[in-house]
Amino acid sequence: HVQLVESGGGSVQAGGSLRLSCVVRGYTYSRYCMAWFRQAPGKEREGVAGVDSDGGTSYADSVKGRFTISKDNAKNTLYLQMDNLKPEDTGMYYCAARANFMGARPPLTFGTYSDWGQGTQVTVS
């Protein structure tokens, strides 16, 4: 049984930073990709950043240079470091995972991912 649990969300002023964490339980695949998505009220869920089992990364254009995705395999934890936050970064942030990924770059498309966390709220004012 796969379980993804996010934490680290909160309220911050524009220009501030937050670090999101996602603890992954029950995931034993050697090939995989993981990603962070976000969803603002009234908008579709969008991919923010992804990482695969080889350490390859991908980022949405809107967060390049401000957000950094990383993973700690020993702790089974995925991170998203968010710097220089803007009001448009506000939303519910979700951790997602997919097993047996063999692509060139981790995708940021909603339909790619089969396992999801419950989300953590980020509010930037």
Coordinates of N, CA and C in Angstrom, one line a residue:
H1 N 0.9 -1.2 0.0 CA 0.0 0.0 0.0 C 0.9 1.2 0.0
V2 N 0.8 2.1 -1.0 CA 1.6 3.3 -1.2 C 0.9 4.4 -0.4
Q3 N 1.7 5.2 0.3 CA 1.2 6.3 1.0 C 2.2 7.5 0.8
L4 N 1.7 8.7 0.4 CA 2.5 9.9 0.3 C 1.9 10.9 1.2
V5 N 2.8 11.5 2.1 CA 2.3 12.4 3.1 C 3.1 13.7 3.0
E6 N 2.4 14.8 2.6 CA 3.1 16.1 2.5 C 3.0 16.9 3.8
S7 N 4.0 17.8 3.9 CA 4.0 18.7 5.0 C 4.9 19.9 4.6
G8 N 4.8 20.9 5.5 CA 5.7 22.1 5.2 C 5.0 23.3 4.7
G9 N 3.7 23.2 4.3 CA 3.0 24.3 3.8 C 2.8 25.4 4.9
G10 N 2.3 26.6 4.5 CA 2.0 27.6 5.4 C 1.8 28.9 4.7
S11 N 1.8 30.0 5.5 CA 1.6 31.3 5.0 C 2.9 32.1 5.0
V12 N 3.2 32.8 4.0 CA 4.4 33.5 3.9 C 4.2 34.8 3.1
Q13 N 5.0 35.8 3.3 CA 5.0 37.0 2.5 C 5.7 36.8 1.2
A14 N 5.4 37.6 0.2 CA 6.0 37.6 -1.1 C 7.5 37.8 -0.9
G15 N 8.3 37.0 -1.6 CA 9.8 37.1 -1.4 C 10.3 36.1 -0.4
G16 N 9.4 35.5 0.4 CA 9.9 34.5 1.4 C 10.1 33.1 0.8
S17 N 10.4 32.2 1.7 CA 10.7 30.8 1.3 C 9.9 29.8 2.1
L18 N 9.7 28.6 1.5 CA 9.1 27.5 2.2 C 9.8 26.2 1.7
R19 N 9.8 25.2 2.5 CA 10.3 23.9 2.1 C 9.3 22.9 2.3
L20 N 8.8 22.3 1.3 CA 7.8 21.2 1.4 C 8.5 19.8 1.4
S21 N 7.9 18.9 2.2 CA 8.4 17.6 2.3 C 7.3 16.6 2.0
C22 N 7.7 15.4 1.4 CA 6.7 14.4 1.1 C 7.4 13.1 1.5
V23 N 6.9 12.4 2.5 CA 7.4 11.1 3.0 C 6.6 10.1 2.2
V24 N 7.4 9.1 1.6 CA 6.8 8.1 0.8 C 6.9 6.8 1.5
R25 N 5.8 6.1 1.7 CA 5.8 4.8 2.3 C 5.3 3.7 1.4
G26 N 5.9 2.6 1.4 CA 5.4 1.4 0.6 C 5.8 1.5 -0.8
Y27 N 6.8 2.3 -1.2 CA 7.2 2.4 -2.6 C 8.5 1.6 -2.7
T28 N 8.5 0.5 -3.5 CA 9.7 -0.3 -3.6 C 10.3 -0.4 -5.0
Y29 N 9.8 0.4 -5.9 CA 10.2 0.4 -7.3 C 11.6 1.0 -7.5
S30 N 12.4 0.4 -8.4 CA 13.7 0.9 -8.6 C 13.7 2.0 -9.7
R31 N 12.7 1.9 -10.6 CA 12.5 3.0 -11.6 C 11.2 3.7 -11.3
Y32 N 11.2 5.0 -11.2 CA 10.1 5.7 -10.8 C 10.3 7.2 -11.2
C33 N 9.2 8.0 -11.1 CA 9.3 9.4 -11.2 C 8.4 10.0 -10.1
M34 N 8.7 11.1 -9.6 CA 7.9 11.8 -8.6 C 7.9 13.3 -9.0
A35 N 6.8 13.9 -8.5 CA 6.6 15.3 -8.9 C 5.8 16.1 -7.8
W36 N 5.9 17.4 -7.9 CA 5.0 18.3 -7.1 C 4.1 18.9 -8.1
F37 N 2.8 18.9 -7.7 CA 1.8 19.7 -8.5 C 1.2 20.7 -7.5
R38 N 0.5 21.7 -8.1 CA -0.3 22.6 -7.3 C -1.6 23.0 -8.0
Q39 N -2.5 23.4 -7.2 CA -3.8 23.7 -7.7 C -4.4 24.9 -6.9
A40 N -4.6 26.0 -7.7 CA -5.2 27.2 -7.1 C -6.7 27.1 -7.2
P41 N -7.5 27.8 -6.4 CA -8.9 27.7 -6.5 C -9.4 28.1 -7.9
G42 N -10.3 27.2 -8.4 CA -10.9 27.5 -9.7 C -10.0 27.2 -10.9
K43 N -8.8 26.7 -10.6 CA -7.8 26.4 -11.7 C -7.5 24.9 -11.7
E44 N -7.0 24.4 -12.9 CA -6.6 23.0 -13.0 C -5.3 22.8 -12.2
R45 N -5.1 21.5 -11.9 CA -3.9 21.1 -11.2 C -2.7 21.2 -12.2
E46 N -1.6 21.8 -11.9 CA -0.5 21.9 -12.8 C 0.8 21.4 -12.2
G47 N 1.6 20.8 -13.0 CA 2.9 20.3 -12.6 C 3.9 21.4 -12.3
V48 N 4.6 21.3 -11.2 CA 5.6 22.3 -10.8 C 7.0 21.9 -11.0
A49 N 7.3 20.7 -10.5 CA 8.7 20.1 -10.6 C 8.6 18.6 -10.5
G50 N 9.5 17.9 -11.2 CA 9.6 16.5 -11.2 C 11.0 16.0 -11.1
V51 N 11.2 14.8 -10.5 CA 12.5 14.1 -10.4 C 12.3 12.7 -10.7
D52 N 13.3 12.0 -11.3 CA 13.1 10.6 -11.6 C 14.2 9.8 -10.8
S53 N 14.2 8.5 -10.9 CA 15.0 7.7 -10.1 C 16.5 7.9 -10.4
D54 N 16.8 8.4 -11.5 CA 18.2 8.7 -11.9 C 18.7 10.1 -11.5
G55 N 17.8 10.9 -10.9 CA 18.1 12.2 -10.4 C 17.8 13.3 -11.5
G56 N 17.3 12.9 -12.6 CA 16.9 13.9 -13.6 C 15.7 14.7 -13.1
T57 N 15.7 16.0 -13.5 CA 14.7 16.9 -13.0 C 14.0 17.7 -14.2
S58 N 12.9 18.2 -13.9 CA 12.2 19.1 -14.8 C 11.4 20.1 -14.0
Y59 N 11.2 21.3 -14.6 CA 10.5 22.4 -13.9 C 9.6 23.1 -14.8
A60 N 8.5 23.6 -14.3 CA 7.6 24.4 -15.0 C 8.3 25.8 -15.2
D61 N 8.1 26.4 -16.3 CA 8.8 27.7 -16.6 C 8.5 28.7 -15.5
S62 N 7.3 28.7 -14.9 CA 7.0 29.7 -14.0 C 7.8 29.6 -12.7
V63 N 8.4 28.5 -12.4 CA 9.2 28.3 -11.2 C 10.7 28.1 -11.4
K64 N 11.1 28.1 -12.6 CA 12.6 27.9 -12.9 C 13.4 29.0 -12.2
G65 N 14.4 28.6 -11.5 CA 15.3 29.6 -10.9 C 14.8 29.9 -9.5
R66 N 13.6 29.5 -9.1 CA 13.1 29.8 -7.8 C 12.8 28.6 -6.9
F67 N 12.4 27.5 -7.6 CA 12.1 26.2 -6.9 C 13.2 25.2 -7.2
T68 N 13.4 24.3 -6.2 CA 14.4 23.2 -6.4 C 13.7 21.9 -5.8
I69 N 13.7 20.9 -6.7 CA 13.2 19.6 -6.2 C 14.4 18.7 -5.9
S70 N 14.2 17.9 -4.9 CA 15.3 17.0 -4.5 C 14.7 15.8 -3.8
K71 N 15.5 14.8 -3.6 CA 15.0 13.6 -2.9 C 16.1 13.0 -2.0
D72 N 15.7 12.5 -0.9 CA 16.6 11.8 0.0 C 16.2 10.3 0.0
N73 N 16.9 9.5 -0.7 CA 16.4 8.1 -0.8 C 16.5 7.4 0.6
A74 N 17.5 7.7 1.4 CA 17.6 7.1 2.7 C 16.4 7.4 3.6
K75 N 15.8 8.6 3.4 CA 14.7 9.0 4.2 C 13.4 8.8 3.5
N76 N 13.4 8.3 2.3 CA 12.2 8.1 1.5 C 11.4 9.4 1.4
T77 N 12.1 10.5 1.2 CA 11.4 11.8 1.3 C 11.8 12.6 0.0
L78 N 10.7 13.3 -0.5 CA 10.8 14.2 -1.6 C 10.7 15.6 -1.1
Y79 N 11.5 16.5 -1.6 CA 11.4 17.9 -1.1 C 11.1 18.9 -2.2
L80 N 10.6 20.0 -1.9 CA 10.5 21.1 -2.8 C 10.9 22.4 -2.0
Q81 N 12.1 22.9 -2.4 CA 12.5 24.2 -1.8 C 12.0 25.3 -2.7
M82 N 11.2 26.2 -2.1 CA 10.6 27.3 -2.8 C 11.1 28.6 -2.3
D83 N 11.8 29.3 -3.1 CA 12.4 30.6 -2.8 C 11.7 31.7 -3.6
N84 N 11.9 33.0 -3.1 CA 11.3 34.1 -3.8 C 9.9 33.9 -4.2
L85 N 9.1 33.5 -3.2 CA 7.7 33.1 -3.5 C 6.9 34.4 -3.9
K86 N 5.9 34.1 -4.8 CA 5.1 35.1 -5.3 C 3.6 34.8 -5.0
P87 N 2.7 35.8 -5.0 CA 1.3 35.5 -4.7 C 0.7 34.5 -5.6
E88 N 1.2 34.4 -6.9 CA 0.6 33.5 -7.8 C 1.1 32.0 -7.5
D89 N 2.0 31.8 -6.6 CA 2.4 30.5 -6.2 C 1.4 29.9 -5.2
T90 N 0.4 30.7 -4.7 CA -0.6 30.2 -3.8 C -1.4 29.1 -4.3
G91 N -1.6 28.1 -3.5 CA -2.4 26.9 -3.9 C -2.1 25.7 -3.0
M92 N -2.9 24.7 -3.3 CA -2.6 23.4 -2.6 C -1.6 22.6 -3.4
Y93 N -0.5 22.2 -2.7 CA 0.6 21.5 -3.3 C 0.5 20.0 -3.0
Y94 N 0.6 19.2 -4.1 CA 0.4 17.8 -4.0 C 1.7 17.1 -4.4
C95 N 2.0 16.0 -3.7 CA 3.1 15.1 -4.1 C 2.5 14.0 -4.9
A96 N 3.2 13.5 -6.0 CA 2.7 12.5 -6.8 C 3.9 11.5 -7.2
A97 N 3.5 10.3 -7.5 CA 4.5 9.3 -7.9 C 4.0 8.3 -8.9
R98 N 4.9 7.8 -9.7 CA 4.6 6.8 -10.7 C 5.7 5.8 -10.7
A99 N 5.3 4.5 -10.7 CA 6.3 3.4 -10.8 C 6.7 3.1 -12.2
N100 N 7.8 2.5 -12.4 CA 8.3 1.9 -13.7 C 8.4 3.0 -14.8
F101 N 8.9 4.2 -14.4 CA 9.0 5.2 -15.3 C 10.3 5.0 -16.1
M102 N 10.2 5.2 -17.5 CA 11.4 4.9 -18.3 C 11.6 6.1 -19.3
G103 N 11.0 7.2 -19.1 CA 11.1 8.4 -20.0 C 12.5 9.1 -19.8
A104 N 12.7 10.1 -20.7 CA 13.9 10.9 -20.7 C 13.9 11.9 -19.6
R105 N 12.8 12.5 -19.4 CA 12.7 13.5 -18.3 C 11.4 13.3 -17.5
P106 N 11.4 13.6 -16.2 CA 10.2 13.4 -15.5 C 9.1 14.3 -16.0
P107 N 7.9 13.7 -16.3 CA 6.9 14.5 -16.9 C 6.1 15.4 -15.8
L108 N 5.5 16.4 -16.3 CA 4.7 17.2 -15.4 C 3.2 17.2 -15.8
T109 N 2.8 16.1 -16.3 CA 1.4 16.0 -16.8 C 0.6 15.2 -15.7
F110 N -0.6 15.7 -15.5 CA -1.4 15.1 -14.4 C -1.7 13.6 -14.6
G111 N -2.0 13.2 -15.8 CA -2.3 11.8 -16.1 C -1.2 10.8 -16.0
T112 N 0.0 11.3 -15.9 CA 1.2 10.4 -15.7 C 1.2 9.7 -14.4
Y113 N 0.7 10.3 -13.4 CA 0.9 9.9 -12.0 C -0.3 9.1 -11.4
S114 N 0.0 8.1 -10.7 CA -1.0 7.2 -10.2 C -1.2 7.3 -8.7
D115 N -0.2 7.8 -8.0 CA -0.3 7.9 -6.5 C -0.1 9.3 -6.1
W116 N -1.0 9.7 -5.2 CA -1.1 11.1 -4.8 C -1.2 11.3 -3.3
G117 N -0.6 12.4 -2.8 CA -0.8 12.7 -1.4 C -2.0 13.5 -1.2
Q118 N -2.3 13.9 0.1 CA -3.5 14.7 0.4 C -3.3 16.2 0.2
G119 N -2.1 16.7 0.0 CA -1.9 18.1 -0.2 C -1.5 18.9 1.0
T120 N -0.8 20.0 0.8 CA -0.4 20.9 1.8 C -0.6 22.3 1.3
Q121 N -1.2 23.2 2.0 CA -1.6 24.5 1.5 C -0.4 25.5 1.6
V122 N -0.2 26.2 0.6 CA 0.8 27.3 0.5 C 0.0 28.6 0.2
T123 N 0.2 29.6 1.0 CA -0.4 30.9 0.8 C 0.6 32.0 0.8
V124 N 0.7 32.8 -0.3 CA 1.7 33.8 -0.4 C 1.0 35.1 -0.5
S125 N 1.2 36.1 0.4 CA 0.5 37.4 0.3 C 1.5 38.5 0.1

